[in-house]
PDB file of C-alpha atoms in Angstrom:
ATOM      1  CA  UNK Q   1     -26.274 -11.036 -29.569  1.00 37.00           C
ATOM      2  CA  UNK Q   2     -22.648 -11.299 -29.524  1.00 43.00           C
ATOM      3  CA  UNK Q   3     -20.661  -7.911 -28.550  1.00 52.00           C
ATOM      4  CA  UNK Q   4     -18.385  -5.893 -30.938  1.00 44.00           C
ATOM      5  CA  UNK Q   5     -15.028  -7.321 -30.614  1.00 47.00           C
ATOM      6  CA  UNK Q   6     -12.829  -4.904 -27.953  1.00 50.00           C
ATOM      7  CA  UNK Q   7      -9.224  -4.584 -29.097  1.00 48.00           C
ATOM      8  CA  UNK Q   8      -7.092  -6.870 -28.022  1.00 53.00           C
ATOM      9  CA  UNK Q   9      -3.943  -6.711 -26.153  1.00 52.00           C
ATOM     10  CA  UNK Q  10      -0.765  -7.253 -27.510  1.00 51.00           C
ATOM     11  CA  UNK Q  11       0.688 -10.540 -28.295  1.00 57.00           C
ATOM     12  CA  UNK Q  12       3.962 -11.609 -26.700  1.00 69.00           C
ATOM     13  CA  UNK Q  13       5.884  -9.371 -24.885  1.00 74.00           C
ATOM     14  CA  UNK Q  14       9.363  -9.137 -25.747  1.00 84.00           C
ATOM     15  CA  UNK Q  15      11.224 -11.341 -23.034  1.00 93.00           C
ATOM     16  CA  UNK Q  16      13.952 -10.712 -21.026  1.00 95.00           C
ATOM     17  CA  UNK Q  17      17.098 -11.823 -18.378  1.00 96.00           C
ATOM     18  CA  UNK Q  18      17.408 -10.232 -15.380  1.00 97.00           C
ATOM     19  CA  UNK Q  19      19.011 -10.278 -11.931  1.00 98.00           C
ATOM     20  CA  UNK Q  20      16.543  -8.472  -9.985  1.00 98.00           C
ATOM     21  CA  UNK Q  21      16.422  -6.712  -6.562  1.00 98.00           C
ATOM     22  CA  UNK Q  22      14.129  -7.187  -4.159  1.00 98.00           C
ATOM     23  CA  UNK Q  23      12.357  -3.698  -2.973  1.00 98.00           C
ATOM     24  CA  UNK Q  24       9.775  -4.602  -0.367  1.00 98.00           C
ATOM     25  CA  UNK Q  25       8.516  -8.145   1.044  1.00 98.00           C
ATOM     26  CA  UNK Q  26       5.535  -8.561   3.346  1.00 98.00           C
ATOM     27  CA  UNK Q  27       2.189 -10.511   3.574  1.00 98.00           C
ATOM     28  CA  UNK Q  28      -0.578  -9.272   1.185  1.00 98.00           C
ATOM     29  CA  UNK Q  29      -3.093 -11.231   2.765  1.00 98.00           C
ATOM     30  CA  UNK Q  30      -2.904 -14.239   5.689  1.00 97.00           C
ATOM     31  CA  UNK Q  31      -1.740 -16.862   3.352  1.00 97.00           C
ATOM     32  CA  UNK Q  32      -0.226 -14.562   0.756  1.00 98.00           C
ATOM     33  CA  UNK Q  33       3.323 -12.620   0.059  1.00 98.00           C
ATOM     34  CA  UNK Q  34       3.942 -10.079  -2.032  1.00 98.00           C
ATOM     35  CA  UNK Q  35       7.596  -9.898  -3.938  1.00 98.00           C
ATOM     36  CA  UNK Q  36       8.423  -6.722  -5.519  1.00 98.00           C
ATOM     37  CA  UNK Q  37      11.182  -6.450  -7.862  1.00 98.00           C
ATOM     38  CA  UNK Q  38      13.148  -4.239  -9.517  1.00 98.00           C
ATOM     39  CA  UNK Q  39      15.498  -4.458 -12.409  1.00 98.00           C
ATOM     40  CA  UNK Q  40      16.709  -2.039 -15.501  1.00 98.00           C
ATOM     41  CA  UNK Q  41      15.333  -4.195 -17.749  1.00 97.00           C
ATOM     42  CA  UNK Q  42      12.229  -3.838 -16.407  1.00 98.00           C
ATOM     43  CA  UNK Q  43      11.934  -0.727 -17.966  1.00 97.00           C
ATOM     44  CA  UNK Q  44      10.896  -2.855 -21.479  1.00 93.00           C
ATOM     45  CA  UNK Q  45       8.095  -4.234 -19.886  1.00 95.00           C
ATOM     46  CA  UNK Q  46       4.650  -3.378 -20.956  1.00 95.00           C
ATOM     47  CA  UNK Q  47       2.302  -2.821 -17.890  1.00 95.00           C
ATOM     48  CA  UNK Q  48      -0.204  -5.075 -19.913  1.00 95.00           C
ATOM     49  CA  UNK Q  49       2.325  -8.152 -19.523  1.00 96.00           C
ATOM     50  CA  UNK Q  50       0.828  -8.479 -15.280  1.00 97.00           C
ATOM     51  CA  UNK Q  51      -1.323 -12.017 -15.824  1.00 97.00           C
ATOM     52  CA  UNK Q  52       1.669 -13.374 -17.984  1.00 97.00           C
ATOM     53  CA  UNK Q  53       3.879 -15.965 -16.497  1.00 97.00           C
ATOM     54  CA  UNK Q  54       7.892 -15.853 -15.789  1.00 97.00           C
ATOM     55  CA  UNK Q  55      10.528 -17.944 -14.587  1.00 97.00           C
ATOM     56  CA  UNK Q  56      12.093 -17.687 -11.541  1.00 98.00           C
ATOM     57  CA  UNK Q  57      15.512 -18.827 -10.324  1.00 98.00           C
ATOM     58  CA  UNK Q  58      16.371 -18.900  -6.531  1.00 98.00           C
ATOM     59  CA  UNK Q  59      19.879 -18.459  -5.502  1.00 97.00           C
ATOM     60  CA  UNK Q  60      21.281 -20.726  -2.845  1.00 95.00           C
ATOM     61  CA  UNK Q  61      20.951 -20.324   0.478  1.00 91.00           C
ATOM     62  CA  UNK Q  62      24.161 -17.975   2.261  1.00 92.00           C
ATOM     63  CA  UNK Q  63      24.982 -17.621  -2.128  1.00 95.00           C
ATOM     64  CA  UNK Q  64      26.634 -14.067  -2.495  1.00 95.00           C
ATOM     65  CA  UNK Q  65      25.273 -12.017  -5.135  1.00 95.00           C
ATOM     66  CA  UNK Q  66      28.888 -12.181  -7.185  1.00 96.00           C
ATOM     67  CA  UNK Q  67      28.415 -16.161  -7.294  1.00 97.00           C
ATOM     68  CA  UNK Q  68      24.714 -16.178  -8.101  1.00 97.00           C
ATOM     69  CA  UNK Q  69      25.351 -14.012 -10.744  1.00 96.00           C
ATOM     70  CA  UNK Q  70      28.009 -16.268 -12.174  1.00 97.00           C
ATOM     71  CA  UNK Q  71      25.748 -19.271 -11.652  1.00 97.00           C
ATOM     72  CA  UNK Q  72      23.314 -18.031 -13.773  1.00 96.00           C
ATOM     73  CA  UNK Q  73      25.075 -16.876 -16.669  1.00 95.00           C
ATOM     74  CA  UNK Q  74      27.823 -19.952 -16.511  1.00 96.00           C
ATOM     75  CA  UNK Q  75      25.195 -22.674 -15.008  1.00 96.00           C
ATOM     76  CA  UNK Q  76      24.678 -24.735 -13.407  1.00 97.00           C
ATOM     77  CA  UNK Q  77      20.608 -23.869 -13.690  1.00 96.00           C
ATOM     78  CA  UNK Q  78      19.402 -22.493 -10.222  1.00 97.00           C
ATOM     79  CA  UNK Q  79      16.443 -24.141  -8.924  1.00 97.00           C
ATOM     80  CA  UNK Q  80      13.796 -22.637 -10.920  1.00 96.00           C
ATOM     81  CA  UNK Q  81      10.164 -22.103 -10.777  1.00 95.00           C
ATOM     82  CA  UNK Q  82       6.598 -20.773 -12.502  1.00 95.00           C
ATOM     83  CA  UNK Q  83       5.410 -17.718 -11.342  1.00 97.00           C
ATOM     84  CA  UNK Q  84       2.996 -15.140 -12.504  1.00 98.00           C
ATOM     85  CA  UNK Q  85       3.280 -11.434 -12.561  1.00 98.00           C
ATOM     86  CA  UNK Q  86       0.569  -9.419 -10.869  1.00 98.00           C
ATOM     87  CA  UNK Q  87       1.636  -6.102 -11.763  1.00 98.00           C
ATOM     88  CA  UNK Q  88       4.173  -4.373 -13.662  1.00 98.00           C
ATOM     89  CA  UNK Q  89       5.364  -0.670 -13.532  1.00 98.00           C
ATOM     90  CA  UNK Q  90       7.897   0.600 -16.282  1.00 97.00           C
ATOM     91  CA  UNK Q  91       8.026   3.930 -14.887  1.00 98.00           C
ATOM     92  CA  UNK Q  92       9.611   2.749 -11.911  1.00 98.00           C
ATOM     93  CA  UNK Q  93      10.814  -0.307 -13.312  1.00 98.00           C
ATOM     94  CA  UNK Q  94       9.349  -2.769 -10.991  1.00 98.00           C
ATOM     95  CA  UNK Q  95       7.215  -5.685 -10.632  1.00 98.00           C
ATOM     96  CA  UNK Q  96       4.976  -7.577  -8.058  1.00 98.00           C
ATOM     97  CA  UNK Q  97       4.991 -11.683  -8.022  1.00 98.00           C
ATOM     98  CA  UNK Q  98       2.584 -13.114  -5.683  1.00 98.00           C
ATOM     99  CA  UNK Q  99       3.581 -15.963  -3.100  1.00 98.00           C
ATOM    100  CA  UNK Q 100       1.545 -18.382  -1.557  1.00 97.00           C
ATOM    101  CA  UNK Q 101       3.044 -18.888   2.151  1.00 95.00           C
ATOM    102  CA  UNK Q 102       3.449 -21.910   2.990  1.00 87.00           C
ATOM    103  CA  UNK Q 103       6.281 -22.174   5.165  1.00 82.00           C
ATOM    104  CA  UNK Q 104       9.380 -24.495   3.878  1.00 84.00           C
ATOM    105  CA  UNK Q 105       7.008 -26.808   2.083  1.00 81.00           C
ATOM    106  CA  UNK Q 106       8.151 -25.500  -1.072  1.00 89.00           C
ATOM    107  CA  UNK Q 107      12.077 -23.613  -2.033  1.00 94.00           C
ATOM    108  CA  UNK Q 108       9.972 -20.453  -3.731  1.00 95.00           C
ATOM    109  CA  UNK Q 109       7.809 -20.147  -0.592  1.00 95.00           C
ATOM    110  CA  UNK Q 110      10.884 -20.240   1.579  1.00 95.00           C
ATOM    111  CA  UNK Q 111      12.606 -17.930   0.028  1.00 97.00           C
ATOM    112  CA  UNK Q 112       9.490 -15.232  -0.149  1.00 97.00           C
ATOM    113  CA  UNK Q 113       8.873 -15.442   3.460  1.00 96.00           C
ATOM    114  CA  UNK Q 114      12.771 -15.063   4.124  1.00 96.00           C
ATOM    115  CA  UNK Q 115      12.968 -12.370   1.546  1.00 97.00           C
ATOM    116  CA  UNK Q 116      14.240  -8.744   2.576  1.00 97.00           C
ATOM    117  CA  UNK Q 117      14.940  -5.619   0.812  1.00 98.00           C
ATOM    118  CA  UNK Q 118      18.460  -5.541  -1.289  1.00 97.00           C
ATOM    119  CA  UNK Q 119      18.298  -9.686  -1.654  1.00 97.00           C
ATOM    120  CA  UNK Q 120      18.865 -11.179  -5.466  1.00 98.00           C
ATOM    121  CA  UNK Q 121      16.739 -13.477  -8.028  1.00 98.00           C
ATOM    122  CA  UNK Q 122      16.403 -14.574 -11.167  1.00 98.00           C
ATOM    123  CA  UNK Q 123      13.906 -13.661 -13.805  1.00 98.00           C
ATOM    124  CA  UNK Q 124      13.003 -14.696 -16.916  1.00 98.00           C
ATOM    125  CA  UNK Q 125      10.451 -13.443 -19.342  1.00 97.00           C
ATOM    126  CA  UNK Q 126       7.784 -13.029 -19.612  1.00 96.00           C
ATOM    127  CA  UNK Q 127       5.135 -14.504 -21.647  1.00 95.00           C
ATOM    128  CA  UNK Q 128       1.987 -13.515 -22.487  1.00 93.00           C
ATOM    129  CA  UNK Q 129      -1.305 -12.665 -20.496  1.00 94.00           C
ATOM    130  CA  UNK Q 130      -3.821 -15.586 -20.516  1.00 93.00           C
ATOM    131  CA  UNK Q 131      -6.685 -13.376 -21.597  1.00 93.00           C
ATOM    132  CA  UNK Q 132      -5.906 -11.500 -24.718  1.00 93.00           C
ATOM    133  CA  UNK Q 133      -9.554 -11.144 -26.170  1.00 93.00           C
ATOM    134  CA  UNK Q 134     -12.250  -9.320 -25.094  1.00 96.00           C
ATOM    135  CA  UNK Q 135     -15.110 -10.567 -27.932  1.00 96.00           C
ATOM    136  CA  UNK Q 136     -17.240 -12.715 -25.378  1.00 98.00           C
ATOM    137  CA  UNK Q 137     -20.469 -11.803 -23.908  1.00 98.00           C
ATOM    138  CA  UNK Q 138     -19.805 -13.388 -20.521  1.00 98.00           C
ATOM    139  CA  UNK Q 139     -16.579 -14.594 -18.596  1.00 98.00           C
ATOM    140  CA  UNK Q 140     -16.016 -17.037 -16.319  1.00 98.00           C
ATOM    141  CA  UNK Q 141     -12.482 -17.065 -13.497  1.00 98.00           C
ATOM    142  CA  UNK Q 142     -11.801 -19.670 -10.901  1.00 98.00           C
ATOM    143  CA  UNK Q 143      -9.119 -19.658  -9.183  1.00 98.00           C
ATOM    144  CA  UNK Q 144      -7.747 -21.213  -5.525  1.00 98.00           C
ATOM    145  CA  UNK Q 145      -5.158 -19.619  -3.731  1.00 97.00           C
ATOM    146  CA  UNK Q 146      -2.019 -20.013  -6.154  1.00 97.00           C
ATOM    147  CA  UNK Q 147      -3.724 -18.755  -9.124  1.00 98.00           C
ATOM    148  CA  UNK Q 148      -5.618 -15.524  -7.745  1.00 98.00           C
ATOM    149  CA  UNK Q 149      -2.695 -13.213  -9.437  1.00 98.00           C
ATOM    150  CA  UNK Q 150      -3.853 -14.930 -13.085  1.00 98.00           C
ATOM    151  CA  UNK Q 151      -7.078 -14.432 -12.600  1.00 98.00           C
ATOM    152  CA  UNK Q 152      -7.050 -11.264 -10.693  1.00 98.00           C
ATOM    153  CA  UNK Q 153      -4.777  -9.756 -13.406  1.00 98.00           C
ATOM    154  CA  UNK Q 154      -7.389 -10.934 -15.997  1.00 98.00           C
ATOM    155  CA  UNK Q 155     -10.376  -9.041 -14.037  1.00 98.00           C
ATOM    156  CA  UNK Q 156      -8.556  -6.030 -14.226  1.00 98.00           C
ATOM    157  CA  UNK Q 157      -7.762  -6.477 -17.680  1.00 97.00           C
ATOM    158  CA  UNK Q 158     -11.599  -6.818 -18.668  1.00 98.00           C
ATOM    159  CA  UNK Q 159     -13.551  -4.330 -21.021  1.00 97.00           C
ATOM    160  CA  UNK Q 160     -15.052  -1.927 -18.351  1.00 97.00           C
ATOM    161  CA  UNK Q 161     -18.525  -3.329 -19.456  1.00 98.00           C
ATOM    162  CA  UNK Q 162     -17.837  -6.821 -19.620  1.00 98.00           C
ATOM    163  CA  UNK Q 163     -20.376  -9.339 -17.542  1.00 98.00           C
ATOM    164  CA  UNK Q 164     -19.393 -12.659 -15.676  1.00 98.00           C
ATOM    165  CA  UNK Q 165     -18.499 -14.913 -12.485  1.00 98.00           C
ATOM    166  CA  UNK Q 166     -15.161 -15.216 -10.789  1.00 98.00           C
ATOM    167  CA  UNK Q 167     -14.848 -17.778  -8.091  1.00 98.00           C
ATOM    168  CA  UNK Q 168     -11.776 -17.485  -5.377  1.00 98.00           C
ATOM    169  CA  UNK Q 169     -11.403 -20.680  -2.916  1.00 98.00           C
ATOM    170  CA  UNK Q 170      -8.925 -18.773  -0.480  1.00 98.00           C
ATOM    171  CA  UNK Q 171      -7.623 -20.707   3.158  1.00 97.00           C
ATOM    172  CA  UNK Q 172      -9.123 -17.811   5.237  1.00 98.00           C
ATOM    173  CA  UNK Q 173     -11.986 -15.073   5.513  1.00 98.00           C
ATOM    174  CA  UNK Q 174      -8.565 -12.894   6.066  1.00 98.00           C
ATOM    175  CA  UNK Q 175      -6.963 -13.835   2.202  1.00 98.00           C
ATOM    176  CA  UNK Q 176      -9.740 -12.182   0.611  1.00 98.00           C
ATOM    177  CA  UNK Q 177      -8.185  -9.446  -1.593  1.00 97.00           C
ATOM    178  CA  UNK Q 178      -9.884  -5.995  -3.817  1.00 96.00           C
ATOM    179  CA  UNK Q 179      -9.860  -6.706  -7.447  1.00 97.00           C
ATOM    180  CA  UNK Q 180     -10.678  -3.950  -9.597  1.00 96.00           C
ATOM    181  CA  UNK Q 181     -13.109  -5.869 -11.583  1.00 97.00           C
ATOM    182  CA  UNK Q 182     -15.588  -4.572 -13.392  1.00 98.00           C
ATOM    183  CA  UNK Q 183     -19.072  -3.953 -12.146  1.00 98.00           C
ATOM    184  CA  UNK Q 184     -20.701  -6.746 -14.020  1.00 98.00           C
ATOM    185  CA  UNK Q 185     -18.738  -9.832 -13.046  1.00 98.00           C
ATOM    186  CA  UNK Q 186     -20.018 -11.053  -9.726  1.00 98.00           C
ATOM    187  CA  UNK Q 187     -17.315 -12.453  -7.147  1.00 97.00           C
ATOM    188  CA  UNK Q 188     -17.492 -15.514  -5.490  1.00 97.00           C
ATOM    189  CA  UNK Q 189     -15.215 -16.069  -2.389  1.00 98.00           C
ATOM    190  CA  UNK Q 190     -15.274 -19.314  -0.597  1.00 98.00           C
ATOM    191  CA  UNK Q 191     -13.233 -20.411   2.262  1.00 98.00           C
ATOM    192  CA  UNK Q 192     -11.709 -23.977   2.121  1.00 96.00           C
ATOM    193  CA  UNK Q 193      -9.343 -23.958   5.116  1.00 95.00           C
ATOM    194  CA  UNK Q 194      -7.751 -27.363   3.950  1.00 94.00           C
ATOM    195  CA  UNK Q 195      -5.998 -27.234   0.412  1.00 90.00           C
ATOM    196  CA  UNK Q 196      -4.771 -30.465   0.787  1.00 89.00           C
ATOM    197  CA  UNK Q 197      -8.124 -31.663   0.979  1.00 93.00           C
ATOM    198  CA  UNK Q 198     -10.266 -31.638  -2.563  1.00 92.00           C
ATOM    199  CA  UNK Q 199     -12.805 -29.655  -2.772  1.00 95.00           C
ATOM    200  CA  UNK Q 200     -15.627 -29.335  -5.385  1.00 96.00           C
ATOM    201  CA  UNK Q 201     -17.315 -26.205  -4.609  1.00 97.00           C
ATOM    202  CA  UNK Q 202     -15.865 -24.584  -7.241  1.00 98.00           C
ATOM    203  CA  UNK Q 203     -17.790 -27.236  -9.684  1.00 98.00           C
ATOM    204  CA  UNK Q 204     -20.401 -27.305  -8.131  1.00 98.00           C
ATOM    205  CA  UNK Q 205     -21.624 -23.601  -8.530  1.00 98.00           C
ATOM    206  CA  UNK Q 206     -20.483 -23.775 -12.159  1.00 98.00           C
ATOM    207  CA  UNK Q 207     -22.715 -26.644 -12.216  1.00 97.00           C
ATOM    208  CA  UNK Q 208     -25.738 -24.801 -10.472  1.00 97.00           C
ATOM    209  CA  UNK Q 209     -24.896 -21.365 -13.155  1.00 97.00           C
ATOM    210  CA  UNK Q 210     -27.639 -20.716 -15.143  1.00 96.00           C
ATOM    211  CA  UNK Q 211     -25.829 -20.596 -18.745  1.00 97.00           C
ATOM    212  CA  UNK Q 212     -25.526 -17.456 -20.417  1.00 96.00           C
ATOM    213  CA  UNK Q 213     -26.545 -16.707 -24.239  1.00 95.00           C
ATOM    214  CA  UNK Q 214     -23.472 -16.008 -26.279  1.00 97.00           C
ATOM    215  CA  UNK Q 215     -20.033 -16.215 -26.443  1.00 98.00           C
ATOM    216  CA  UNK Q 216     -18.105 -17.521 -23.244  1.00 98.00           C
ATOM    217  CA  UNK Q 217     -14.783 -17.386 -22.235  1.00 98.00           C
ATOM    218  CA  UNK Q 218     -13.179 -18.978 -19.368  1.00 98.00           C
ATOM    219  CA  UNK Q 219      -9.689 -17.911 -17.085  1.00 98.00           C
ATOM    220  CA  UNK Q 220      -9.378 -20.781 -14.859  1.00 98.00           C
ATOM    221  CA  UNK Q 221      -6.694 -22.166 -12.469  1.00 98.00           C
ATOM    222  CA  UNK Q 222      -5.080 -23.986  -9.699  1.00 97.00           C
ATOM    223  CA  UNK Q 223      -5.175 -27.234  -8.452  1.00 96.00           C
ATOM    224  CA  UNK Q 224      -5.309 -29.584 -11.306  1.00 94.00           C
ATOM    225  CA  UNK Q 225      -8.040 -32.094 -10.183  1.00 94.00           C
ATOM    226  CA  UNK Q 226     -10.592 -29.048  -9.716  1.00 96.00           C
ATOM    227  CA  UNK Q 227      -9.041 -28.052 -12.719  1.00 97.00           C
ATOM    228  CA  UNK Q 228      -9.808 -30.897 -14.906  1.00 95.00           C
ATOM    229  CA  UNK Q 229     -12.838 -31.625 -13.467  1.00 96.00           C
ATOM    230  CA  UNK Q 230     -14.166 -27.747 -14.631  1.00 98.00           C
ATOM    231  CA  UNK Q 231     -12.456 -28.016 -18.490  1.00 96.00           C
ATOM    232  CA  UNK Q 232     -14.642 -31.146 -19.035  1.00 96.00           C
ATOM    233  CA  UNK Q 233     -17.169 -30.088 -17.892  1.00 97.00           C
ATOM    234  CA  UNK Q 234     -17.108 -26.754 -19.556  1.00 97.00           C
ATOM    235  CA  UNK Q 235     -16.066 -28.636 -22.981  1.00 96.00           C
ATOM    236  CA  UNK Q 236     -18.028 -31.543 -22.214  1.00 95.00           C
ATOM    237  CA  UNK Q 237     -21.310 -31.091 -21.080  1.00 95.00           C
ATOM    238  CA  UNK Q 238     -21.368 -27.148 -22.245  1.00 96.00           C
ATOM    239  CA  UNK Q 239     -19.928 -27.842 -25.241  1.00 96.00           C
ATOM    240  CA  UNK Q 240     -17.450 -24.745 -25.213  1.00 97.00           C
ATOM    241  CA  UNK Q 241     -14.619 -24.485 -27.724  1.00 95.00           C
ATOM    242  CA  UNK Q 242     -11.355 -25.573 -26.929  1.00 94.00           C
ATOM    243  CA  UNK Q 243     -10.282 -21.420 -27.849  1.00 95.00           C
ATOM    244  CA  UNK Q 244     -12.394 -20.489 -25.614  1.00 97.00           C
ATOM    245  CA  UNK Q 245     -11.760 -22.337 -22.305  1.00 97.00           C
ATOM    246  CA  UNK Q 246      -8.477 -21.382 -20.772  1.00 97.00           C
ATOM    247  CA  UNK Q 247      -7.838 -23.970 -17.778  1.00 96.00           C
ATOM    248  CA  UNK Q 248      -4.520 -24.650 -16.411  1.00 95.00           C
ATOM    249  CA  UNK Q 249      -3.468 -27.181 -13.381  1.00 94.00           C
ATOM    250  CA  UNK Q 250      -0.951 -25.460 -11.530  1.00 94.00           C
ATOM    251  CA  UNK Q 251      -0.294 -27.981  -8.479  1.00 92.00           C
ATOM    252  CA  UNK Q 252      -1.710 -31.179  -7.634  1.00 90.00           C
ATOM    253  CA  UNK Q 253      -3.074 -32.393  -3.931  1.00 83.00           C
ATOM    254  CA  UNK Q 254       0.186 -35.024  -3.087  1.00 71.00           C
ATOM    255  CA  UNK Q 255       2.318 -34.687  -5.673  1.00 65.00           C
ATOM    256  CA  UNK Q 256       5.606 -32.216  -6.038  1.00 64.00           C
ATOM    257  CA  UNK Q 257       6.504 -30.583  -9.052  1.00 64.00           C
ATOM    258  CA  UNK Q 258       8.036 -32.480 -11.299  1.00 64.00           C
ATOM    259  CA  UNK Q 259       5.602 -35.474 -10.096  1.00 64.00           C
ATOM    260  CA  UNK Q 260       2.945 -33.216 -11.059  1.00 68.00           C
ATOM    261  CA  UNK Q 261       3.889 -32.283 -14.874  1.00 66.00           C
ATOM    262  CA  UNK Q 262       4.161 -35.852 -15.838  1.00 67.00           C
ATOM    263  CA  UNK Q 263       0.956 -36.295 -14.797  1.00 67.00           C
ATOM    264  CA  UNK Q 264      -0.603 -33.369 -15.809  1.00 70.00           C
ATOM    265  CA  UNK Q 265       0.504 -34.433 -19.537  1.00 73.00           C
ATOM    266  CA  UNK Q 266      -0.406 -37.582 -19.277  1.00 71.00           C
ATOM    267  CA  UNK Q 267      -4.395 -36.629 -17.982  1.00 74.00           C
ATOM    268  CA  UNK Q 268      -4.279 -34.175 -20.634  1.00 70.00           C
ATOM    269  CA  UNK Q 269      -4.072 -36.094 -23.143  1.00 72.00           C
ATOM    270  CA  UNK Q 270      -6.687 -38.952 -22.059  1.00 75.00           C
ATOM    271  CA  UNK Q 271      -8.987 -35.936 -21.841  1.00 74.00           C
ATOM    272  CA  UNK Q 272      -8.306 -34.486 -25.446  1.00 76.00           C
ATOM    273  CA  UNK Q 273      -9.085 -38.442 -26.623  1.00 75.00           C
ATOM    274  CA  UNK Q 274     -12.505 -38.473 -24.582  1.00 76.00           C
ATOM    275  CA  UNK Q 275     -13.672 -34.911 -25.576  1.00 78.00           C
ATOM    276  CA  UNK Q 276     -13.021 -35.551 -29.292  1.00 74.00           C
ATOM    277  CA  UNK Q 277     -14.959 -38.980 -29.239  1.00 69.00           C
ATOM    278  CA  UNK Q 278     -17.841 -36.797 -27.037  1.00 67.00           C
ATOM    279  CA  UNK Q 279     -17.455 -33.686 -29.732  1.00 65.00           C
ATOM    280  CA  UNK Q 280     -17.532 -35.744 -32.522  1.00 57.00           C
ATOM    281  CA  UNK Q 281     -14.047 -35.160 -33.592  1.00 45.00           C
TER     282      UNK Q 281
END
């Protein structure tokens, strides 16, 4: 018996510029930094926008706050990445974007574990949570290490009654993080000390779930061959409904950025052709 629809959030939150202070840096977990940020314009920001992604644009190393500023309102665009916020306080106009650390491998990850209180960044937006409705009868999260502050910010989000699975594939027994999830939604937290190695133990216990009655709905991210491998089988072989099944590639084992987009496009679409033919249309 499906459950009485619970309100929804709201829709897209109004988005915004800012130049934005950092407060405090520091590790969160082994593997993980925390960011926060302040700004004025933070003040506009609805607390239910954490979950929702932003940009980010990353001054230049030894770049004095007078010329970043300039840079980003003259050009030419700062290097720029997707991040996610994990919290958001109006009251004290602040916010919290999670890092994953790993070293100098990436320009966002460089700057995080460099970052100190009183240093500058760009923001931009944001838009909206993933998970907006709360109508199912049973949710299902997966996340690896780079999408925990989605996901975690869509547990928190949940209907205080709401049942369901969350998997977390973290690096170490010592990224393991509390998520005020709700009572009902079990947490699974595996330990795949390798990233750059694919893993399928995230499929593989969807695979082995014994599938609920009802309406499901699915939060799931990170890297995009687990990724893909989950959406078809969630749309394939469970036969879900494309509204229902949020599942986003984030990174991809070998492959930088911009590498990456191409060909998550590219997969995406092959995939959209194979589950129509299997769906009937």
């Amino acid at each position: 018996m499906a459950k009485l629809p619970s309100k929804p959030t709201t829709g897209q939150p109004r988005r915004i510029t800012a130049l934005a202070q950092v407060v405090q840096a520091g590790r969160l977990t082994q593997n993980m930094i925390r960011v926060t940020l302040s700004a004025p314009e933070f003040a506009g920001l609805p607390a239910t926008c954490a979950g929702g992604h932003c940009k980010i644009m990353l001054p230049a190393a030894g770049q004095s706050i007078d010329a970043f500023r300039t840079q980003l309102a003259d050009g030419p665009k700062p290097v720029t990445r997707t991040y996610t916020i994990r919290n958001a306080r109006p009251e004290t106009r602040e916010i919290d974007i999670d890092f994953v650390a790993h070293g100098d491998d990436g320009p966002a990850s460089a700057w995080a574990a460099r970052a100190r209180a009183g240093d500058v960044i760009g923001f931009a937006g944001p838009g909206a949570p993933k998970l907006t409705e709360f109508d199912a009868d049973f949710y299902l999260f997966a996340a690896d290490m780079s999408a925990i502050p989605v996901v975690a910010a869509g547990l928190e989000a949940l209907p205080r009654d709401a049942t369901g699975m969350a998997i977390f594939e973290i690096t170490s027994a010592g990224d393991r993080q509390q998520i005020d999830a709700p009572p009902g939604v079990t947490q699974h937290w595996l330990i795949h000390d390798d990233p750059h190695r694919a893993s399928r133990e995230q499929v593989r216990i969807v695979e082995a779930l014994r599938w609920p009655e009802g309406r499901v709905r699915t939060l799931i991210a990170g890297e995009t061959g687990v990724v893909r491998s989950l959406r078809l089988l969630l749309r394939g072989d469970r036969g879900l409904d494309r509204r229902d099944v949020y599942a986003s590639g984030y990174w991809r084992i070998g492959l930088a950025e911009d590498e990456h987009q191409k060909v998550k496009r590219a997969e995406a679409e092959a995939d959209e052709a194979r589950l129509s033919q299997v769906n009937g249309g």
